[in-house]
Short mmCIF file of the N, C-alpha and C atoms (twelve columns), coordinates in Angstrom:
data_MODEL
# 
_entry.id   MODEL 
# 
loop_
_atom_site.group_PDB 
_atom_site.id 
_atom_site.type_symbol 
_atom_site.label_atom_id 
_atom_site.label_alt_id 
_atom_site.label_comp_id 
_atom_site.label_asym_id 
_atom_site.label_seq_id 
_atom_site.Cartn_x 
_atom_site.Cartn_y 
_atom_site.Cartn_z 
_atom_site.pdbx_PDB_model_num 
ATOM 1   N N  . MET A 1  -35.644 -76.862 17.169 1 
ATOM 2   C CA . MET A 1  -34.691 -77.505 18.260 1 
ATOM 3   C C  . MET A 1  -33.222 -76.917 18.204 1 
ATOM 4   N N  . ILE A 2  -32.782 -77.326 17.032 1 
ATOM 5   C CA . ILE A 2  -31.197 -77.305 17.141 1 
ATOM 6   C C  . ILE A 2  -30.716 -75.601 16.791 1 
ATOM 7   N N  . ILE A 3  -32.018 -74.750 16.266 1 
ATOM 8   C CA . ILE A 3  -31.827 -73.317 15.803 1 
ATOM 9   C C  . ILE A 3  -31.817 -72.976 17.547 1 
ATOM 10  N N  . ASN A 4  -32.414 -72.992 18.360 1 
ATOM 11  C CA . ASN A 4  -32.384 -72.831 20.109 1 
ATOM 12  C C  . ASN A 4  -31.243 -72.942 20.478 1 
ATOM 13  N N  . GLU A 5  -30.803 -73.987 19.638 1 
ATOM 14  C CA . GLU A 5  -29.752 -74.152 20.426 1 
ATOM 15  C C  . GLU A 5  -28.258 -73.754 20.246 1 
ATOM 16  N N  . LEU A 6  -28.254 -72.997 18.674 1 
ATOM 17  C CA . LEU A 6  -27.059 -72.696 18.162 1 
ATOM 18  C C  . LEU A 6  -27.050 -70.712 18.597 1 
ATOM 19  N N  . ILE A 7  -28.058 -70.110 19.202 1 
ATOM 20  C CA . ILE A 7  -28.023 -68.712 19.166 1 
ATOM 21  C C  . ILE A 7  -27.250 -68.270 20.701 1 
ATOM 22  N N  . PRO A 8  -26.903 -69.104 21.389 1 
ATOM 23  C CA . PRO A 8  -26.115 -68.734 22.011 1 
ATOM 24  C C  . PRO A 8  -24.896 -68.497 21.489 1 
ATOM 25  N N  . ILE A 9  -24.447 -69.901 20.760 1 
ATOM 26  C CA . ILE A 9  -23.454 -69.632 20.201 1 
ATOM 27  C C  . ILE A 9  -23.102 -68.463 19.337 1 
ATOM 28  N N  . LEU A 10 -24.101 -68.390 19.157 1 
ATOM 29  C CA . LEU A 10 -23.518 -67.421 17.095 1 
ATOM 30  C C  . LEU A 10 -23.741 -66.027 18.536 1 
ATOM 31  N N  . GLU A 11 -24.364 -66.263 20.027 1 
ATOM 32  C CA . GLU A 11 -23.845 -64.253 20.176 1 
ATOM 33  C C  . GLU A 11 -22.322 -63.910 21.174 1 
ATOM 34  N N  . GLN A 12 -22.244 -66.026 21.473 1 
ATOM 35  C CA . GLN A 12 -20.434 -65.918 21.891 1 
ATOM 36  C C  . GLN A 12 -19.743 -65.053 20.923 1 
ATOM 37  N N  . LEU A 13 -19.417 -65.589 19.827 1 
ATOM 38  C CA . LEU A 13 -19.053 -65.667 18.905 1 
ATOM 39  C C  . LEU A 13 -19.628 -64.459 18.197 1 
ATOM 40  N N  . GLU A 14 -20.083 -63.676 18.290 1 
ATOM 41  C CA . GLU A 14 -20.457 -61.900 18.337 1 
ATOM 42  C C  . GLU A 14 -19.368 -61.280 18.425 1 
ATOM 43  N N  . ARG A 15 -19.530 -61.556 20.029 1 
ATOM 44  C CA . ARG A 15 -18.739 -60.722 21.262 1 
ATOM 45  C C  . ARG A 15 -17.421 -61.327 21.254 1 
ATOM 46  N N  . ILE A 16 -16.716 -62.087 20.543 1 
ATOM 47  C CA . ILE A 16 -15.733 -62.542 20.440 1 
ATOM 48  C C  . ILE A 16 -14.942 -61.529 19.177 1 
ATOM 49  N N  . GLU A 17 -15.647 -61.994 18.133 1 
ATOM 50  C CA . GLU A 17 -15.354 -60.912 16.829 1 
ATOM 51  C C  . GLU A 17 -15.620 -59.576 17.168 1 
ATOM 52  N N  . LYS A 18 -16.391 -59.193 17.955 1 
ATOM 53  C CA . LYS A 18 -16.437 -57.804 18.395 1 
ATOM 54  C C  . LYS A 18 -14.627 -57.512 19.623 1 
ATOM 55  N N  . LYS A 19 -14.356 -57.972 20.045 1 
ATOM 56  C CA . LYS A 19 -13.473 -57.852 21.022 1 
ATOM 57  C C  . LYS A 19 -11.805 -58.086 20.237 1 
ATOM 58  N N  . VAL A 20 -11.910 -59.203 19.065 1 
ATOM 59  C CA . VAL A 20 -10.530 -59.349 18.323 1 
ATOM 60  C C  . VAL A 20 -10.378 -57.519 17.048 1 
ATOM 61  N N  . ASP A 21 -11.746 -57.506 17.049 1 
ATOM 62  C CA . ASP A 21 -11.821 -56.191 15.861 1 
ATOM 63  C C  . ASP A 21 -11.722 -55.023 16.601 1 
ATOM 64  N N  . GLY A 22 -10.980 -55.084 17.543 1 
ATOM 65  C CA . GLY A 22 -11.971 -53.459 18.421 1 
ATOM 66  C C  . GLY A 22 -10.047 -53.701 19.272 1 
ATOM 67  N N  . ASN A 23 -9.232  -54.616 19.536 1 
ATOM 68  C CA . ASN A 23 -7.996  -54.900 19.477 1 
ATOM 69  C C  . ASN A 23 -7.255  -54.623 18.064 1 
ATOM 70  N N  . LYS A 24 -7.507  -54.741 17.114 1 
ATOM 71  C CA . LYS A 24 -7.006  -54.211 15.625 1 
ATOM 72  C C  . LYS A 24 -6.027  -52.638 15.876 1 
ATOM 73  N N  . THR A 25 -6.770  -52.292 16.319 1 
ATOM 74  C CA . THR A 25 -5.894  -50.695 16.121 1 
ATOM 75  C C  . THR A 25 -5.424  -50.466 17.417 1 
ATOM 76  N N  . ASN A 26 -4.739  -50.764 17.976 1 
ATOM 77  C CA . ASN A 26 -4.058  -50.815 19.036 1 
ATOM 78  C C  . ASN A 26 -2.444  -51.699 19.360 1 
ATOM 79  N N  . ARG A 27 -2.744  -51.807 17.939 1 
ATOM 80  C CA . ARG A 27 -1.298  -52.899 18.152 1 
ATOM 81  C C  . ARG A 27 -0.057  -51.835 17.912 1 
ATOM 82  N N  . TYR A 28 0.611   -51.739 18.390 1 
ATOM 83  C CA . TYR A 28 1.895   -51.702 17.821 1 
ATOM 84  C C  . TYR A 28 2.840   -51.836 16.844 1 
ATOM 85  N N  . LEU A 29 3.283   -50.904 15.580 1 
ATOM 86  C CA . LEU A 29 4.241   -51.623 14.412 1 
ATOM 87  C C  . LEU A 29 5.659   -50.566 14.722 1 
ATOM 88  N N  . ASP A 30 6.909   -50.910 14.683 1 
ATOM 89  C CA . ASP A 30 7.492   -50.525 14.175 1 
ATOM 90  C C  . ASP A 30 7.737   -49.602 12.979 1 
ATOM 91  N N  . ILE A 31 9.140   -48.967 12.556 1 
ATOM 92  C CA . ILE A 31 8.939   -47.725 12.002 1 
ATOM 93  C C  . ILE A 31 8.789   -48.195 10.170 1 
ATOM 94  N N  . GLN A 32 9.416   -49.644 10.137 1 
ATOM 95  C CA . GLN A 32 9.818   -50.493 8.550  1 
ATOM 96  C C  . GLN A 32 7.370   -50.912 8.219  1 
ATOM 97  N N  . LYS A 33 6.978   -51.062 9.556  1 
ATOM 98  C CA . LYS A 33 5.419   -51.805 9.406  1 
ATOM 99  C C  . LYS A 33 4.314   -50.271 9.071  1 
ATOM 100 N N  . ALA A 34 5.243   -49.195 9.742  1 
ATOM 101 C CA . ALA A 34 4.638   -48.193 9.633  1 
ATOM 102 C C  . ALA A 34 4.241   -47.683 8.864  1 
ATOM 103 N N  . ALA A 35 5.494   -47.514 8.090  1 
ATOM 104 C CA . ALA A 35 5.949   -47.277 6.361  1 
ATOM 105 C C  . ALA A 35 5.114   -48.401 5.066  1 
ATOM 106 N N  . ASP A 36 4.921   -48.810 5.183  1 
ATOM 107 C CA . ASP A 36 4.403   -50.928 4.232  1 
ATOM 108 C C  . ASP A 36 3.035   -50.236 5.109  1 
ATOM 109 N N  . PHE A 37 3.059   -49.882 5.936  1 
ATOM 110 C CA . PHE A 37 1.506   -49.351 6.179  1 
ATOM 111 C C  . PHE A 37 0.689   -47.861 5.274  1 
ATOM 112 N N  . THR A 38 1.452   -47.104 6.144  1 
ATOM 113 C CA . THR A 38 0.596   -45.879 5.131  1 
ATOM 114 C C  . THR A 38 2.154   -45.687 4.176  1 
ATOM 115 N N  . SER A 39 2.219   -46.132 3.306  1 
ATOM 116 C CA . SER A 39 2.577   -46.266 1.732  1 
ATOM 117 C C  . SER A 39 3.694   -45.098 1.758  1 
ATOM 118 N N  . LEU A 40 4.208   -45.117 2.832  1 
ATOM 119 C CA . LEU A 40 5.306   -43.839 2.578  1 
ATOM 120 C C  . LEU A 40 6.179   -44.125 3.455  1 
ATOM 121 N N  . SER A 41 7.530   -43.095 3.045  1 
ATOM 122 C CA . SER A 41 8.349   -43.696 3.831  1 
ATOM 123 C C  . SER A 41 8.921   -43.549 4.658  1 
ATOM 124 N N  . ILE A 42 10.325  -43.926 5.196  1 
ATOM 125 C CA . ILE A 42 10.095  -43.866 6.446  1 
ATOM 126 C C  . ILE A 42 11.077  -42.383 6.702  1 
ATOM 127 N N  . SER A 43 12.062  -41.754 6.024  1 
ATOM 128 C CA . SER A 43 11.706  -40.159 6.277  1 
ATOM 129 C C  . SER A 43 10.999  -39.680 6.278  1 
ATOM 130 N N  . THR A 44 9.887   -40.099 5.656  1 
ATOM 131 C CA . THR A 44 8.820   -38.774 6.122  1 
ATOM 132 C C  . THR A 44 8.169   -39.319 7.324  1 
ATOM 133 N N  . LEU A 45 7.754   -40.006 8.491  1 
ATOM 134 C CA . LEU A 45 7.121   -40.454 9.598  1 
ATOM 135 C C  . LEU A 45 8.576   -39.979 10.514 1 
ATOM 136 N N  . ARG A 46 9.940   -40.144 10.331 1 
ATOM 137 C CA . ARG A 46 10.777  -40.014 11.163 1 
ATOM 138 C C  . ARG A 46 10.693  -37.906 10.948 1 
ATOM 139 N N  . ARG A 47 10.833  -36.996 10.092 1 
ATOM 140 C CA . ARG A 47 10.092  -35.968 10.263 1 
ATOM 141 C C  . ARG A 47 8.734   -35.570 11.026 1 
ATOM 142 N N  . ALA A 48 7.506   -36.464 10.520 1 
ATOM 143 C CA . ALA A 48 6.253   -36.283 11.325 1 
ATOM 144 C C  . ALA A 48 6.602   -36.650 12.895 1 
ATOM 145 N N  . VAL A 49 7.632   -37.460 13.471 1 
ATOM 146 C CA . VAL A 49 7.932   -37.732 14.856 1 
ATOM 147 C C  . VAL A 49 8.530   -35.823 15.302 1 
ATOM 148 N N  . ALA A 50 9.800   -35.520 14.318 1 
ATOM 149 C CA . ALA A 50 11.113  -34.412 14.940 1 
ATOM 150 C C  . ALA A 50 9.166   -33.451 14.708 1 
ATOM 151 N N  . ARG A 51 9.309   -33.403 14.193 1 
ATOM 152 C CA . ARG A 51 7.421   -31.679 13.957 1 
ATOM 153 C C  . ARG A 51 6.532   -32.394 15.007 1 
ATOM 154 N N  . GLY A 52 6.042   -33.258 15.933 1 
ATOM 155 C CA . GLY A 52 5.728   -33.685 17.108 1 
ATOM 156 C C  . GLY A 52 4.309   -34.127 16.469 1 
ATOM 157 N N  . SER A 53 4.044   -33.826 15.219 1 
ATOM 158 C CA . SER A 53 2.555   -34.544 14.410 1 
ATOM 159 C C  . SER A 53 2.097   -35.844 14.568 1 
ATOM 160 N N  . LEU A 54 3.044   -36.747 15.011 1 
ATOM 161 C CA . LEU A 54 2.877   -38.115 14.966 1 
ATOM 162 C C  . LEU A 54 3.281   -38.910 15.811 1 
ATOM 163 N N  . LYS A 55 2.811   -39.134 16.896 1 
ATOM 164 C CA . LYS A 55 3.049   -39.774 18.266 1 
ATOM 165 C C  . LYS A 55 3.830   -41.106 18.054 1 
ATOM 166 N N  . CYS A 56 4.523   -41.033 18.930 1 
ATOM 167 C CA . CYS A 56 5.191   -42.671 18.466 1 
ATOM 168 C C  . CYS A 56 6.041   -43.288 20.402 1 
ATOM 169 N N  . SER A 57 6.400   -44.466 20.370 1 
ATOM 170 C CA . SER A 57 6.785   -44.824 21.647 1 
ATOM 171 C C  . SER A 57 8.674   -45.146 21.241 1 
ATOM 172 N N  . ARG A 58 9.153   -44.583 21.949 1 
ATOM 173 C CA . ARG A 58 10.562  -44.809 21.922 1 
ATOM 174 C C  . ARG A 58 11.236  -45.799 22.448 1 
ATOM 175 N N  . THR A 59 10.944  -46.995 22.902 1 
ATOM 176 C CA . THR A 59 10.481  -48.275 24.027 1 
ATOM 177 C C  . THR A 59 11.791  -48.759 23.186 1 
ATOM 178 N N  . LEU A 60 12.893  -49.521 23.787 1 
ATOM 179 C CA . LEU A 60 13.760  -49.987 23.682 1 
ATOM 180 C C  . LEU A 60 14.956  -49.020 22.504 1 
ATOM 181 N N  . GLY A 61 15.209  -48.179 22.312 1 
ATOM 182 C CA . GLY A 61 15.419  -47.520 21.239 1 
ATOM 183 C C  . GLY A 61 14.975  -47.545 19.739 1 
ATOM 184 N N  . LYS A 62 13.376  -47.843 20.035 1 
ATOM 185 C CA . LYS A 62 13.288  -47.796 18.826 1 
ATOM 186 C C  . LYS A 62 12.755  -47.265 18.688 1 
ATOM 187 N N  . LEU A 63 11.790  -46.905 17.088 1 
ATOM 188 C CA . LEU A 63 10.491  -45.937 17.217 1 
ATOM 189 C C  . LEU A 63 9.542   -47.079 17.530 1 
ATOM 190 N N  . LEU A 64 8.294   -46.552 17.434 1 
ATOM 191 C CA . LEU A 64 7.375   -47.148 17.535 1 
ATOM 192 C C  . LEU A 64 5.638   -47.831 18.054 1 
ATOM 193 N N  . PHE A 65 4.625   -47.068 17.030 1 
ATOM 194 C CA . PHE A 65 3.913   -46.890 16.710 1 
ATOM 195 C C  . PHE A 65 2.475   -47.668 17.211 1 
ATOM 196 N N  . ARG A 66 1.360   -47.013 17.457 1 
ATOM 197 C CA . ARG A 66 -0.283  -46.916 17.600 1 
ATOM 198 C C  . ARG A 66 -0.287  -46.843 16.226 1 
ATOM 199 N N  . GLU A 67 -0.929  -47.926 15.707 1 
ATOM 200 C CA . GLU A 67 -1.405  -47.980 14.401 1 
ATOM 201 C C  . GLU A 67 -3.209  -46.692 14.589 1 
ATOM 202 N N  . SER A 68 -3.539  -46.907 16.164 1 
ATOM 203 C CA . SER A 68 -4.894  -46.003 16.208 1 
ATOM 204 C C  . SER A 68 -3.794  -45.008 15.651 1 
ATOM 205 N N  . ASP A 69 -2.881  -43.851 16.749 1 
ATOM 206 C CA . ASP A 69 -2.362  -43.123 16.076 1 
ATOM 207 C C  . ASP A 69 -1.717  -42.414 14.995 1 
ATOM 208 N N  . ILE A 70 -1.774  -43.405 14.243 1 
ATOM 209 C CA . ILE A 70 -1.125  -43.422 12.267 1 
ATOM 210 C C  . ILE A 70 -2.595  -42.952 11.806 1 
ATOM 211 N N  . GLU A 71 -3.561  -43.807 12.219 1 
ATOM 212 C CA . GLU A 71 -4.409  -43.600 11.780 1 
ATOM 213 C C  . GLU A 71 -5.795  -42.259 11.945 1 
ATOM 214 N N  . ARG A 72 -5.220  -42.005 12.884 1 
ATOM 215 C CA . ARG A 72 -5.431  -40.428 13.485 1 
ATOM 216 C C  . ARG A 72 -5.263  -39.183 12.667 1 
ATOM 217 N N  . TRP A 73 -3.226  -39.070 12.533 1 
ATOM 218 C CA . TRP A 73 -2.484  -39.154 11.290 1 
ATOM 219 C C  . TRP A 73 -2.408  -38.540 10.596 1 
ATOM 220 N N  . LEU A 74 -3.237  -39.713 9.957  1 
ATOM 221 C CA . LEU A 74 -2.879  -39.380 8.501  1 
ATOM 222 C C  . LEU A 74 -5.032  -39.195 7.900  1 
ATOM 223 N N  . ASN A 75 -5.214  -39.366 9.172  1 
ATOM 224 C CA . ASN A 75 -6.881  -38.825 9.112  1 
ATOM 225 C C  . ASN A 75 -7.274  -37.240 9.536  1 
ATOM 226 N N  . GLY A 76 -5.967  -36.400 9.744  1 
ATOM 227 C CA . GLY A 76 -5.788  -35.537 10.668 1 
ATOM 228 C C  . GLY A 76 -5.433  -34.559 10.121 1 
# 
């Protein structure tokens, strides 16, 4: 009887976990965090932005990178 009561809870936890994992790649990183994430220097990231090979947002005068864009750039 207890197992039947736990099944809906487990299904709900799985849905929540998928949502949490899915949002991970859409977060924004500033240039320092992007450098830490990639193990590359800040100047290397700036050169990639200048060449146009790495997308970024310049909101509030800062370079902001989506984690998914960085992963695509590294793999591409």
